[in-house]
Amino acid sequence: MAMEEKLVIGMDFGTDSVRGLLVNSITGTVQATAVSYFRRWKQGLYCNPAKDQYRQHPLDYVESIDDIFTKLLKDLSPESIRRIKAIGTNTTGSTPVAVDESCRPLSLSKGLEENPDAMFILWKDHTAIKEADEINTLAKKWPIDYTRFSGGIYSSEWFWSKILHVNRNDMEVVKAAFTWVEQSDWIPAYLSGTNKASEIKRNRCAAGHKAMWNESHGGLPSSEFLCSLDSSFYHLVNRFYTTTYTSDQEYGRIGEDFVKRYGFDENTLITVGAIDAHHGAVGAGSEAYTLIKVIGTSTCDMLVVPKGDNPPLVEGICGQVDGSIDPGMIGFEAGQSAFGDIYNWLKKMMLKPVLGLEGLNLSEQQREVLENNFFDYLTKEAAAIPLTAADMVFTDYHNGRRTPDADFTKVATAHGITLATEAGHIFKALVEGTAFGSKAIIDRFRSYNIPIKTVIATGGIPNKAPYVVQVLADVLGCDVQVVDSDQTCALGSVIFASVLAGVYPDIDAAKIKLAAKVSKTYHCNPEHATIYRKLYQAYKELTQLEL
């Protein structure tokens, strides 16, 4: 078969939807794209924002996979479908689920269909703050500090915190659970038809960054540690894993059901999974000492450092793991728990009273104008406000603090609101606050003598909000590059699939051809940077961060 006929698929499972790319892995041509939104999630089912509870039903993923395949393959001949050689995937994380022995999420079992604890516990779920505190307390007393490769602080967003919370609060799930699996592991298992939980290949990315896995201490935290944490782990400890895999490795072959329904070749390969932002860094062309900010509802800040440089352990980040981004490199993760979510909070808060007024009788067209033009209007207002060192300052902790120094009890604060404050001032301060949060992360890396040579922004916001990126460049005091794709996470999965399919010898070779390219560079405005340095000091006083 001619090499130019090798096709691959990349799928990116985000918070709201799945995005799929069908790519000619030789030429890099995108032959089809598809988006499928999670139906139950869109309705707000199984979530309770007042309790920081965010759950997703596995049927949302199952139905969206079918929808993506249908859309991507609809114009392909049977022969072309059989030329799809590999499928790569990434998901949110940490988003674990309890499964039975056959690898089925418990919410697909009779009697547990509507139980949120039997569903995937989404990355942004913060119901386990108390449990995370207990894990941190025990880790600091234990002979081995299992948090040392996770920034020294274990988070309520992560694997063990969420399991412990459910174990303490839902005996139905405790009794039915054979083990727990990350979404980034369950998706490849589902695609390959894995029907034994003991046969799931666990990805190093989620294991290292979210479950304290590291080769230096033998893998996961010991059985003694977990059982000392809580006796509910006794029946689970022998059902986890020791070995992990990177995304350039084979998970398996596509399942028989997908072969029958869609016409895939039975030898179509499935890659080992990973967390979305880590594949996004690869899709954006990750290089040593380049910080890649995957910016959307939240941010993940990704950095790779050569192992030979022996980087130090950096406190207060989301971990540093060998091979979690680029195989053979140390992958660092940091990030903010809210970014675009903060802007959307303002939008909902301001528009809800207007849209909900009785007797206003807005037409659908008028509602759409309000929804679609809201940020354009505020951006113009914000951009026209002169920048001064006395401006209002917001912190970016609307969903707690992820890094540096995870603390999800933190809430957002503001300083400088007066009767002269208008909507544009608030939006300006919110944008600056998210940029200050980004600077705090870079400052933490630099305080450990890890240089940041380049900053790349990718994701939905950098491609549609130039004002936000310009403020980011001015606050960081450096150029910010934006790449020519808003699908870098799916593109990263395409790159891994292409290597697994044998089209390229390694990730670096695949990135040269397939990774997104820089399309625009935002240059720092020196005058603004001088003022922002003063406002950043006010931000640090509000956050009480030691940077």
Tab-separated table of N, CA and C in Angstrom, residues 246-253 269-272 500:
chain	number	residue	atom	x	y	z
A	246	THR	N	3.671	5.172	27.601
A	246	THR	CA	3.616	6.494	26.982
A	246	THR	C	2.810	6.417	25.694
A	247	SER	N	2.409	7.578	25.175
A	247	SER	CA	1.443	7.616	24.070
A	247	SER	C	2.014	7.199	22.717
A	248	ASP	N	3.334	7.015	22.635
A	248	ASP	CA	3.886	6.487	21.388
A	248	ASP	C	3.838	4.964	21.356
A	249	GLN	N	3.240	4.359	22.392
A	249	GLN	CA	3.133	2.911	22.473
A	249	GLN	C	1.724	2.450	22.110
A	250	GLU	N	1.641	1.197	21.717
A	250	GLU	CA	0.355	0.620	21.305
A	250	GLU	C	-0.469	0.213	22.515
A	251	TYR	N	-1.723	0.664	22.524
A	251	TYR	CA	-2.657	0.167	23.538
A	251	TYR	C	-3.226	-1.177	23.087
A	252	GLY	N	-3.632	-1.245	21.809
A	252	GLY	CA	-4.214	-2.466	21.268
A	252	GLY	C	-4.734	-2.224	19.861
A	253	ARG	N	-5.560	-3.142	19.394
A	253	ARG	CA	-6.204	-3.004	18.079
A	253	ARG	C	-7.659	-2.627	18.293
A	269	LEU	N	-4.652	0.425	14.787
A	269	LEU	CA	-4.020	0.513	16.100
A	269	LEU	C	-4.649	1.611	16.953
A	270	ILE	N	-4.678	1.375	18.253
A	270	ILE	CA	-5.123	2.374	19.227
A	270	ILE	C	-3.913	2.744	20.080
A	271	THR	N	-3.637	4.045	20.206
A	271	THR	CA	-2.492	4.471	21.014
A	271	THR	C	-2.855	4.475	22.499
A	272	VAL	N	-1.831	4.430	23.339
A	272	VAL	CA	-2.010	4.677	24.764
A	272	VAL	C	-2.470	6.125	24.928
A	500	LEU	N	2.930	5.627	15.788
A	500	LEU	CA	2.549	4.236	16.030
A	500	LEU	C	2.273	3.510	14.719
